[in-house]
Short mmCIF file of C-alpha atoms in Angstrom, two decimals:
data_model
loop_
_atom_site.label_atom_id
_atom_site.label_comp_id
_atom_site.label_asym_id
_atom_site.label_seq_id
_atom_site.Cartn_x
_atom_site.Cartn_y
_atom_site.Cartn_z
CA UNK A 1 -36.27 -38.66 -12.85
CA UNK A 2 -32.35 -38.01 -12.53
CA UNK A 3 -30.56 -40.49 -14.79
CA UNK A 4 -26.94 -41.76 -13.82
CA UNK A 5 -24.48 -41.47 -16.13
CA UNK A 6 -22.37 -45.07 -16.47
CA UNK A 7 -19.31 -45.33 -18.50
CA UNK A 8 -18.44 -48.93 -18.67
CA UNK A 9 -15.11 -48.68 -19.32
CA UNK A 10 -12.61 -45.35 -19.10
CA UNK A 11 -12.35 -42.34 -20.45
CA UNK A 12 -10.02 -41.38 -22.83
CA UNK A 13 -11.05 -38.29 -24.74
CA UNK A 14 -12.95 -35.17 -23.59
CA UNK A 15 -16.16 -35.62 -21.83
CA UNK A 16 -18.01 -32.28 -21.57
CA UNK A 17 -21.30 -31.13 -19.34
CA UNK A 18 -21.97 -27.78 -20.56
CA UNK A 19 -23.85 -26.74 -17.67
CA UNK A 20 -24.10 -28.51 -14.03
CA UNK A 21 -23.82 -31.91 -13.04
CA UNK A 22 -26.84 -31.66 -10.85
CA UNK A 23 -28.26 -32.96 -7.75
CA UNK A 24 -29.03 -36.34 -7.31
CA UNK A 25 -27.21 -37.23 -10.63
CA UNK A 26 -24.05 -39.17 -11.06
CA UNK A 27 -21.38 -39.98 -13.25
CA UNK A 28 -19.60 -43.42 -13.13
CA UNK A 29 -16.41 -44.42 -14.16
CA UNK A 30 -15.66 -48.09 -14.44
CA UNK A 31 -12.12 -47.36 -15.87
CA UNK A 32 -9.90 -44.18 -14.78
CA UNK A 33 -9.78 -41.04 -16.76
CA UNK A 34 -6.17 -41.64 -18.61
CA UNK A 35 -3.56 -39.17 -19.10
CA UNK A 36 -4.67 -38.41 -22.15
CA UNK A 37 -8.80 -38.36 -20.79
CA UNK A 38 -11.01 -35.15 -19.64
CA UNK A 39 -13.97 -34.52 -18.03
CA UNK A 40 -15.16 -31.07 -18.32
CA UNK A 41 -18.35 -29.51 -16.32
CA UNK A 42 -19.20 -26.76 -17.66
CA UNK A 43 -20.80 -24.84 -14.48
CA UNK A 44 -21.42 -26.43 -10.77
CA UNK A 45 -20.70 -30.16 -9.81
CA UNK A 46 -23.62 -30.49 -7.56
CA UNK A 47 -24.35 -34.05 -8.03
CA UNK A 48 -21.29 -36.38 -7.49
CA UNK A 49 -18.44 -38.39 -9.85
CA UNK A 50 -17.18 -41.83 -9.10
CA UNK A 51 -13.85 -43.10 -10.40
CA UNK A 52 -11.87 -46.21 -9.46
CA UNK A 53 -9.06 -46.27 -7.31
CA UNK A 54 -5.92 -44.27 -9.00
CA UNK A 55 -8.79 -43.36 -11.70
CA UNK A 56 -7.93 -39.94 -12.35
CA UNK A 57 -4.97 -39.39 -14.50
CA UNK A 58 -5.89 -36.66 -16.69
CA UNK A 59 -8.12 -33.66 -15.97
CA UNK A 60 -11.40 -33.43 -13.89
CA UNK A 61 -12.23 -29.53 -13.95
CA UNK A 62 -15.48 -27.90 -12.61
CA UNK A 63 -16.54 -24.64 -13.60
CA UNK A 64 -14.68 -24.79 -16.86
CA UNK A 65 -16.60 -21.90 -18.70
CA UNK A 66 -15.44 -19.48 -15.53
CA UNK A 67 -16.39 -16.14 -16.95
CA UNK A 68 -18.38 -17.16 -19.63
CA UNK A 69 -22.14 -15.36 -19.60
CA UNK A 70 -24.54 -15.79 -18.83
CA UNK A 71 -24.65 -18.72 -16.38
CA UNK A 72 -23.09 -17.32 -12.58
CA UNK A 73 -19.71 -18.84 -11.25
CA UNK A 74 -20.04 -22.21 -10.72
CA UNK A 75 -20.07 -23.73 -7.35
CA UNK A 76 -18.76 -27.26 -6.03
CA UNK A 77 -21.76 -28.68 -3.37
CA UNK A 78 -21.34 -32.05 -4.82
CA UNK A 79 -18.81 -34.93 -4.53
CA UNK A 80 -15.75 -36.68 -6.00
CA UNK A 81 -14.60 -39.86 -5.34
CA UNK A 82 -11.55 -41.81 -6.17
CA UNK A 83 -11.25 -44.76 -4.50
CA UNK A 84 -11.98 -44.78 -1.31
CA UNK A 85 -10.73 -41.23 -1.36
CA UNK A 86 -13.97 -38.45 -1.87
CA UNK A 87 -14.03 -35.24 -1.65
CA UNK A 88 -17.08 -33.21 -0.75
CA UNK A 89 -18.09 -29.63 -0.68
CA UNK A 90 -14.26 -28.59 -0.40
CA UNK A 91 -14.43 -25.03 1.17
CA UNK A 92 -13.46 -22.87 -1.96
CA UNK A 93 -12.33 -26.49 -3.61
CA UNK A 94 -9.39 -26.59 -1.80
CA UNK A 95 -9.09 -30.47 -0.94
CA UNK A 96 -6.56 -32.00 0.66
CA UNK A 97 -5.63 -35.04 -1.48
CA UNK A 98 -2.45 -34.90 -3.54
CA UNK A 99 -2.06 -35.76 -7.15
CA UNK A 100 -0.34 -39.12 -6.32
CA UNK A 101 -3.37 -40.24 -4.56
CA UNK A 102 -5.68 -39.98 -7.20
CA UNK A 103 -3.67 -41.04 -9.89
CA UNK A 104 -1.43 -38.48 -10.70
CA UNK A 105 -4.29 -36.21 -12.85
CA UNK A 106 -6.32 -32.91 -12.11
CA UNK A 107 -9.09 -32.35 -9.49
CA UNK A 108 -9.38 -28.76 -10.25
CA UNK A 109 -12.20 -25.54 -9.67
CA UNK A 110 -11.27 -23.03 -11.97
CA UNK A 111 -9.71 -20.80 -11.76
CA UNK A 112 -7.31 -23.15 -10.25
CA UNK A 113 -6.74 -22.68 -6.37
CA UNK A 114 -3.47 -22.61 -4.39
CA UNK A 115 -3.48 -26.13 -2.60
CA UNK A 116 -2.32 -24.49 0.90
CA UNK A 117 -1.92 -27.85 2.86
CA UNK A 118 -0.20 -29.44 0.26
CA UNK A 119 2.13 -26.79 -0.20
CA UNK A 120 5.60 -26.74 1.72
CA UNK A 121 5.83 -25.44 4.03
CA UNK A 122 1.98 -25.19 4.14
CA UNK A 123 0.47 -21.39 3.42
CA UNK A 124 -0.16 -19.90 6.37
CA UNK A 125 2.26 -21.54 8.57
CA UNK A 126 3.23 -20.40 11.62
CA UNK A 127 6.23 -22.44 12.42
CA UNK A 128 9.19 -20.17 10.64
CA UNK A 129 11.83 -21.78 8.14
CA UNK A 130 15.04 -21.31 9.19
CA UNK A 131 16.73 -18.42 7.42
CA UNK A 132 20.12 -20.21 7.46
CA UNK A 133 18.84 -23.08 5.33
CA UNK A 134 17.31 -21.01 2.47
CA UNK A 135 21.23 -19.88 1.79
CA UNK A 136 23.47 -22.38 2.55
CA UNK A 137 26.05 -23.61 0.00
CA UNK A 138 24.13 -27.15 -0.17
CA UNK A 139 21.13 -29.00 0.44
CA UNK A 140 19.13 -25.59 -0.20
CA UNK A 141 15.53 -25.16 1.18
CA UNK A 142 13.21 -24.67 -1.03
CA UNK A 143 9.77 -23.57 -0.76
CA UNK A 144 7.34 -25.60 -3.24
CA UNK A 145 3.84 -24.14 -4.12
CA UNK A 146 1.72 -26.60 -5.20
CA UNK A 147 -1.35 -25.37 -7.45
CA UNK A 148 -4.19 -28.29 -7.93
CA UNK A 149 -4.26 -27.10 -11.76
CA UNK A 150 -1.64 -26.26 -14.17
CA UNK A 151 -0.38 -23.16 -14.74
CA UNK A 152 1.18 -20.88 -17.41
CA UNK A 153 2.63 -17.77 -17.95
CA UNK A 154 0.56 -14.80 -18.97
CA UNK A 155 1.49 -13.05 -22.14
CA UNK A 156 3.89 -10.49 -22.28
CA UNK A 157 5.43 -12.25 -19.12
CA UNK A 158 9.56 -13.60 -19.49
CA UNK A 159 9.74 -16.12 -16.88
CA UNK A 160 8.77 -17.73 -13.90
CA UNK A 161 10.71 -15.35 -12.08
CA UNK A 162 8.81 -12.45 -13.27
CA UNK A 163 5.16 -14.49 -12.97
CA UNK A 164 5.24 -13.67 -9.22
CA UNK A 165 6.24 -11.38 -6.59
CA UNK A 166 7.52 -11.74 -3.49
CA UNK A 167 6.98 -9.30 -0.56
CA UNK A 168 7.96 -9.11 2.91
CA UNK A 169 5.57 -7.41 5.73
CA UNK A 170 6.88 -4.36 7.06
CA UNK A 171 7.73 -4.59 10.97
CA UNK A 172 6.94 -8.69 11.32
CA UNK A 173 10.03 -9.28 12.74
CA UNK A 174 8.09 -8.54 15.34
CA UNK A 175 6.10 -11.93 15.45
CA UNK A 176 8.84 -13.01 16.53
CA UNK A 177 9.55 -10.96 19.96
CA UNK A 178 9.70 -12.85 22.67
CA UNK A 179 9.71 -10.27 25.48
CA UNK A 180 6.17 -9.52 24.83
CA UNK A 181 6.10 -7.60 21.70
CA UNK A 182 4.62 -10.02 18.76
CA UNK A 183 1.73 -7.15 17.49
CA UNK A 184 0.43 -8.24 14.77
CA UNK A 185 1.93 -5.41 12.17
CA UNK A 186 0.25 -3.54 9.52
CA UNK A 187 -0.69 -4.73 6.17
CA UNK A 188 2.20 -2.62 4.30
CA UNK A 189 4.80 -4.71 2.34
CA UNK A 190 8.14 -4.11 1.06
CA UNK A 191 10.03 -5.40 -2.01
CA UNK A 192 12.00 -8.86 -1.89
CA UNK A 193 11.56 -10.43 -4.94
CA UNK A 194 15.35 -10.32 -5.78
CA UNK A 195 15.93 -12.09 -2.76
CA UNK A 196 14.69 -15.06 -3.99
CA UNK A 197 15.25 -17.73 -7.17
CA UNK A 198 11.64 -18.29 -8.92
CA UNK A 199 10.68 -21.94 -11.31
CA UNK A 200 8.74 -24.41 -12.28
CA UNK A 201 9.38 -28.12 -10.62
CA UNK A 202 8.32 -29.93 -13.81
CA UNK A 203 7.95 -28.08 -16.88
CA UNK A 204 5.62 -30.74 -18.25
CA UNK A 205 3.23 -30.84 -15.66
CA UNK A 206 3.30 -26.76 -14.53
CA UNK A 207 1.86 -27.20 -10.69
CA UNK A 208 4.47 -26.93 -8.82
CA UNK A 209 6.38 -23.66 -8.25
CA UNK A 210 9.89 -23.76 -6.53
CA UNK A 211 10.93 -20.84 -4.75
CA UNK A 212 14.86 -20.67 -2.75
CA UNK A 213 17.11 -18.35 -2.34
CA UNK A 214 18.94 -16.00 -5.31
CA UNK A 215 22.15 -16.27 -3.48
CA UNK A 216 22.54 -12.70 -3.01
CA UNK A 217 22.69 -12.30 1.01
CA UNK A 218 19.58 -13.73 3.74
CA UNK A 219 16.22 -13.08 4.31
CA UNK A 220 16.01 -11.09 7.50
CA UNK A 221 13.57 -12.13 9.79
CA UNK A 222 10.16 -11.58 8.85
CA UNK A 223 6.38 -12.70 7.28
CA UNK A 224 6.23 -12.94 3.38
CA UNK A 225 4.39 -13.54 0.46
CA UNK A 226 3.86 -14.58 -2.82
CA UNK A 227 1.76 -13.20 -4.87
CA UNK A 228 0.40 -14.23 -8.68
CA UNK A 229 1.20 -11.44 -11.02
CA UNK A 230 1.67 -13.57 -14.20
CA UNK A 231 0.10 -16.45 -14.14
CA UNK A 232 -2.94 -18.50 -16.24
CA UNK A 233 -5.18 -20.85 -15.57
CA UNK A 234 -3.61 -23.63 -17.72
CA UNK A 235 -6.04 -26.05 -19.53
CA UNK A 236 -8.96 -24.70 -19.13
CA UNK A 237 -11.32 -22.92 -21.52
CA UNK A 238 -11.06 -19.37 -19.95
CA UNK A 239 -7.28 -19.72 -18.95
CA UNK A 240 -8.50 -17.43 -16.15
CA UNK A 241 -6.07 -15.84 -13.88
CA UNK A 242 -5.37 -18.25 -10.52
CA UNK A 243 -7.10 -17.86 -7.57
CA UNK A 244 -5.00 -17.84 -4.33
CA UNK A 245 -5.82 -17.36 -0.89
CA UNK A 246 -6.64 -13.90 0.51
CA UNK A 247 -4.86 -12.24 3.58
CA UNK A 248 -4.57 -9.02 5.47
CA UNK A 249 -6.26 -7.36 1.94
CA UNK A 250 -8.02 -8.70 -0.86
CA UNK A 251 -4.73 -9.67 -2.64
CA UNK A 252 -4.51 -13.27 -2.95
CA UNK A 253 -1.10 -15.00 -2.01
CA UNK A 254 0.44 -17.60 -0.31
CA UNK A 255 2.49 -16.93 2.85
CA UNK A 256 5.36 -18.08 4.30
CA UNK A 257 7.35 -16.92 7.66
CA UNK A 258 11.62 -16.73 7.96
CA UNK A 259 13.29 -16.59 11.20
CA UNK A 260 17.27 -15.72 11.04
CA UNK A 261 17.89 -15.96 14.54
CA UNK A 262 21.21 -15.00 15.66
CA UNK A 263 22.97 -15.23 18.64
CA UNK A 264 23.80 -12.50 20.91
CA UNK A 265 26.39 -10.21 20.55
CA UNK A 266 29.89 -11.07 22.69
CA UNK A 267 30.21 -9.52 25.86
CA UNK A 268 32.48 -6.50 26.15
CA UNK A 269 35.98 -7.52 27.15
CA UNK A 270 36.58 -7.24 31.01
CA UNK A 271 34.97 -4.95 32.87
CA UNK A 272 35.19 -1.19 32.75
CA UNK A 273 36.00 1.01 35.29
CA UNK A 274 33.23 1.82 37.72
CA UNK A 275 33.42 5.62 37.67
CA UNK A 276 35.38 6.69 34.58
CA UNK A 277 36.30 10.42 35.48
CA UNK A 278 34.70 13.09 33.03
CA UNK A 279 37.12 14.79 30.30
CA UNK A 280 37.56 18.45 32.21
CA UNK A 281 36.90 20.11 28.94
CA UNK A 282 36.66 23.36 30.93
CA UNK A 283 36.86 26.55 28.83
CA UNK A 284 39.69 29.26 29.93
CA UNK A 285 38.31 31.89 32.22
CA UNK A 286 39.08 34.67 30.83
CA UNK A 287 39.02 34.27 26.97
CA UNK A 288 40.26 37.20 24.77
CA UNK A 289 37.88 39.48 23.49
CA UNK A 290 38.03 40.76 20.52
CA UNK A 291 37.46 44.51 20.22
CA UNK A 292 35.57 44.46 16.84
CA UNK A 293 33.61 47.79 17.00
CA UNK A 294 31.65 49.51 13.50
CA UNK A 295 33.41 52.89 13.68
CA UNK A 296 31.07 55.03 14.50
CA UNK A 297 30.26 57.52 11.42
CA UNK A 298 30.77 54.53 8.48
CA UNK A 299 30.39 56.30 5.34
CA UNK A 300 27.31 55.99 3.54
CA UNK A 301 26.95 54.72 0.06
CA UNK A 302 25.77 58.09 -1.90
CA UNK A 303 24.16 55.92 -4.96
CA UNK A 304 20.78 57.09 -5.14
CA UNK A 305 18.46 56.60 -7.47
CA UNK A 306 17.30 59.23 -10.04
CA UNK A 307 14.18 60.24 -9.36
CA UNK A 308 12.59 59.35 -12.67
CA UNK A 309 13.89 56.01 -13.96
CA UNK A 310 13.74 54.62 -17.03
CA UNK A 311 12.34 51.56 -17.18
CA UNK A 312 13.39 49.16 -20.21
CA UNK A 313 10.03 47.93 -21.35
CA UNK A 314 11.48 44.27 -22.20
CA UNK A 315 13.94 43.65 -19.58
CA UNK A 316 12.25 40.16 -18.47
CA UNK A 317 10.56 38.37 -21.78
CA UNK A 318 6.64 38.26 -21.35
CA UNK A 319 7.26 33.73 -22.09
CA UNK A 320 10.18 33.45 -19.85
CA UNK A 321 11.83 29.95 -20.64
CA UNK A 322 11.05 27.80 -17.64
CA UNK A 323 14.04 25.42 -16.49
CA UNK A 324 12.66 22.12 -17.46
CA UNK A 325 11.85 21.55 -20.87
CA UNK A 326 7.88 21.42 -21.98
CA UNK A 327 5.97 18.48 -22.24
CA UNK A 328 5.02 17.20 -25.20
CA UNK A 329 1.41 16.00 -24.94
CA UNK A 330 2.09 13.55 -27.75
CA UNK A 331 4.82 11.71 -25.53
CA UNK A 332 3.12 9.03 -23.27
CA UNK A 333 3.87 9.64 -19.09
CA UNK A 334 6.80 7.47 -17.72
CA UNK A 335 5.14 5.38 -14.77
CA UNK A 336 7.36 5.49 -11.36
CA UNK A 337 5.97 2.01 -10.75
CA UNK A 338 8.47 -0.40 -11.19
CA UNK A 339 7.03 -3.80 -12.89
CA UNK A 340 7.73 -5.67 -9.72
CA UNK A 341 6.87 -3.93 -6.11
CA UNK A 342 4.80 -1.13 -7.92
CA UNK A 343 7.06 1.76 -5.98
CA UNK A 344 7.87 -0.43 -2.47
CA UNK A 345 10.66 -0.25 -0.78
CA UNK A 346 13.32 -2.91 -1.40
CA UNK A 347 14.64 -5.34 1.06
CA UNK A 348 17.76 -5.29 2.40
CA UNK A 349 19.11 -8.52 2.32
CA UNK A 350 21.55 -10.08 5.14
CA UNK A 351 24.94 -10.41 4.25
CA UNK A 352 26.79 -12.85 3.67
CA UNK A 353 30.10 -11.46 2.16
CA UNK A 354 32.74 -14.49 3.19
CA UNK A 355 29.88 -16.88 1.67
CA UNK A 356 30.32 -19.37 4.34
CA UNK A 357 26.96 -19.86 5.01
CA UNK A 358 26.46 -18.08 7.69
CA UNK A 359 24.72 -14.61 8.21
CA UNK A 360 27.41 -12.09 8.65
CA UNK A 361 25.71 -10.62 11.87
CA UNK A 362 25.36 -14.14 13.51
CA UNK A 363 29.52 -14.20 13.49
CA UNK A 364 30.68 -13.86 16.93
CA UNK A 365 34.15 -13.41 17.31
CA UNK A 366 35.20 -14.80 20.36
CA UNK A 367 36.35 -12.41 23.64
CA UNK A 368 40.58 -12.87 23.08
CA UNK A 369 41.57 -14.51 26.00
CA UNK A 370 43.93 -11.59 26.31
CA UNK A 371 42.19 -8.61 25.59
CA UNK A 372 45.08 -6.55 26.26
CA UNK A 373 47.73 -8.41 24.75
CA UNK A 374 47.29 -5.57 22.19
CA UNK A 375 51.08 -6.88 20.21
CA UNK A 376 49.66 -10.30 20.05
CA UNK A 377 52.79 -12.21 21.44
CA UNK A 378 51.00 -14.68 24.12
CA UNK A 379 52.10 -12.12 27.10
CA UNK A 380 51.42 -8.87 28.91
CA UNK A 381 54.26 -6.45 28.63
CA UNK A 382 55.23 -3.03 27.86
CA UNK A 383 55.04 -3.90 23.63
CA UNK A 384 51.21 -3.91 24.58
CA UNK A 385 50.97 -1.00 25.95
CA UNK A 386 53.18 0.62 23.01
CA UNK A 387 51.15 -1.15 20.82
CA UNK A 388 47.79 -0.16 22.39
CA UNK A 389 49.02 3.55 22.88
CA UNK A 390 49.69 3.75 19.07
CA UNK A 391 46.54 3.21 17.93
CA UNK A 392 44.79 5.00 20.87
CA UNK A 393 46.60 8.43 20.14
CA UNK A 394 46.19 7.99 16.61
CA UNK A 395 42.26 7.60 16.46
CA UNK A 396 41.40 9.55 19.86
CA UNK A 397 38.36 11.25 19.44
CA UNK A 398 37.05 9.88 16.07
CA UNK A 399 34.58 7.57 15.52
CA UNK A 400 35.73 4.02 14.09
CA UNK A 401 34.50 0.52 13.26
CA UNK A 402 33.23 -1.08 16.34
CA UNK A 403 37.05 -2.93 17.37
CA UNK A 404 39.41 -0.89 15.61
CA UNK A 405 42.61 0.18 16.69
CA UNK A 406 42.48 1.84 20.21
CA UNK A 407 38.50 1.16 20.37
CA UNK A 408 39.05 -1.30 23.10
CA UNK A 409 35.94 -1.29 24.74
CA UNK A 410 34.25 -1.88 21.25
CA UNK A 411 31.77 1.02 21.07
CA UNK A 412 32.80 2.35 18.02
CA UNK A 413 34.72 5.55 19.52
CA UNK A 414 37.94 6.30 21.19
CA UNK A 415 38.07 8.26 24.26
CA UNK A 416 39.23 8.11 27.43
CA UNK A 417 37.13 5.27 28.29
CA UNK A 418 39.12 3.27 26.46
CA UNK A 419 42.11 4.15 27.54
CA UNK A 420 41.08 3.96 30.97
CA UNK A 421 39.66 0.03 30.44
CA UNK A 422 42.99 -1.24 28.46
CA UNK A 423 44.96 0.12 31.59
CA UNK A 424 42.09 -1.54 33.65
CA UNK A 425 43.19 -4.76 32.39
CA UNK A 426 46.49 -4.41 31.68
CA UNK A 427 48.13 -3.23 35.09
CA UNK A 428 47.30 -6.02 36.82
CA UNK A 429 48.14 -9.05 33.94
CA UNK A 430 51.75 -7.13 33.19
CA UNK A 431 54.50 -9.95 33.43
CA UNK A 432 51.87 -12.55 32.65
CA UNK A 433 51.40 -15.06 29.89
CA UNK A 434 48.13 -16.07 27.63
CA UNK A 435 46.74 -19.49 28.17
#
């Protein structure tokens, strides 16, 4: 018959189950697991584990020998309690009791899983975070990703920054449409790891990862992820690579939506004139000819060639030197992959070049309250029109930044439309003051 397993008091040293914990068998705790305490099974947990309340401040880790052969991956069917806290048959382990509720320790499968509703914002969410707030100059958003199991960084790997990497869904600004659109887009991903500051919220207890903003312009609007590339399994006996949850493919990340709405763009200034007459770029009737005519008997070239020609034998070398040098089989193949993106394209980040906070785009200037008080006196006069004449004839038929001089309906050319709109306004304010 199954046998329960009592400890009388707690646990403070390593308590291993090579294989399963196994139906209808228990282990009991009368004292907590301490910080410096761990209880290893080996395989499944289908049986159950009792601890007191706050009783688990070190580790409690099922399938510790992950990979090992020959036994299969083990499974959690069984049950944990803390408490009054208990946790049973977690879908793919993920429970949804923070550390501080158990005591501050480890309730782990291995590999370790992504906690997604512990997270913040939680993985998967569909409310956005506000772009604004992952760039302003204080009181920064951060994103924390909370892993129910330590971490660490692979080998090879720098930093914390280069551990993960962060992607943004190509065309999911489109979630976001509200006239309709919102498609769900395709699972393609761009680049935006350098948009983003990557570390650790407490180096001595790794679970916690801390992602905000590198400070080098907004994320536009769109889905993203993060993705493991360099992490371990900390504290295990494997050190296994984590496992996170799995998306549109079979990568495993946690994702996370940004919405930098903006407002919409000012309204041109006045109105323009109903029926703007066309330029008459009419082309002269009768345009001059010109009388270019081959003369009739153009001498011929008399160069013929002989009739028997010599041939150099070694005019082009039978191993021609090709333009690019050979390849020397001994010299390994430089990848195109870039360590982080593997080849994407790269986000463009939203700028934010007067670093006042605030998106660039999302500026609106205000409509002047003159708009063609061109001299900028207060009042409507013949300086204005000087002034507005000036810049008209001197950028008339170029293209310009949207606003420039003589661009005064905004549209980022000068032409007679503009022209045609500053008289608009300016005919009937002359004489009058700003205010």
């Amino acid at each position: 018959a199954a046998a329960d397993l009592t400890i009388n008091g707690g646990i403070n040293g390593t308590l291993s189950i090579t294989g399963s914990l196994n139906v209808g068998r228990r282990l009991l705790a009368a004292g907590a697991v301490s910080t410096s305490g761990r209880v290893l099974i080996g395989r499944s947990l289908l049986g159950s584990i009792e601890l007191p309340e706050q009783g688990l401040q070190g580790l409690l880790l099922i399938n510790d020998r992950h990979g090992m052969s020959p036994a299969p991956e083990g499974v959690w069917t069984g049950s944990v309690r803390v408490g009054s806290l208990v946790h049973t048959n977690p879908i793919n382990g993920e429970h949804s009791s923070p550390a501080s509720q158990l005591g501050g320790g480890v309730l782990s499968l291995v590999p370790h899983r992504l906690a997604p509703l512990l997270c913040s914002p939680s993985h998967e969410a569909l409310s956005p975070i506000d772009g604004r707030t992952l760039n302003t100059l204080s009181d920064r958003a951060q994103l924390a990703l909370v892993s129910y199991g330590p971490l660490k960084l692979a080998q090879g790997v720098a930093g914390w920054q280069d551990a993960v990497r962060i992607e943004r869904r190509v065309g999911s600004e489109n979630l976001f449409d509200s006239g309709g659109g919102g498609a769900t887009p395709p699972c393609q991903w761009e680049q935006a790891t350098h948009l983003f500051a990557v570390s650790i919220a407490d180096a001595a207890d790794p679970r916690t990862i801390i992602i905000e903003s590198a400070g080098v312009g907004f994320a536009p609007t769109g889905e993203y992820r993060v993705v493991p590339v360099g992490l371990l399994s900390d504290k295990t006996m494997t050190e296994p690579a984590p496992r996170w949850p799995g998306g549109c493919d079979t990568i495993g990340a946690y994702t996370f939506r940004v919405l930098l709405d903006c407002p919409l763009p000012p309204a041109e200034p006045k109105v323009p004139p109903k029926d703007p007459p066309k330029e008459p770029k009419i082309p002269p009737k009768d345009p001059p000819k010109e009388p270019k005519v081959p003369p009739k008997d153009p001498p011929k070239e008399p160069k013929v060639p002989p009739k028997d020609p010599v041939t150099p034998p070694d005019i082009t070398p039978i191993d021609p030197p090709t333009k690019t040098p050979p390849k020397n089989p001994d010299e390994p193949t430089i990848p195109t992959i870039t360590p982080q993106g593997q080849g994407q394209a790269i986000v463009t980040p939203v700028p934010d070049v007067d670093n006042d906070g605030e998106p660039d785009p999302c500026q609106v200037t205000p409509a002047p309250l003159c708009p063609c008080d061109a001299s900028g006196e207060g009042s409507i006069d013949l300086l204005d029109l000087l002034e507005f004449l000036n810049g008209w004839v001197a950028n008339v038929g170029s293209s310009v930044p949207a606003g420039s001089s003589g661009d005064f309906n905004a549209d980022g050319a000068v032409d007679l439309l503009d022209l045609l709109g500053f008289l608009d306004c300016w005919l009937p304010s002359v004489g009058s003051t700003c205010g």
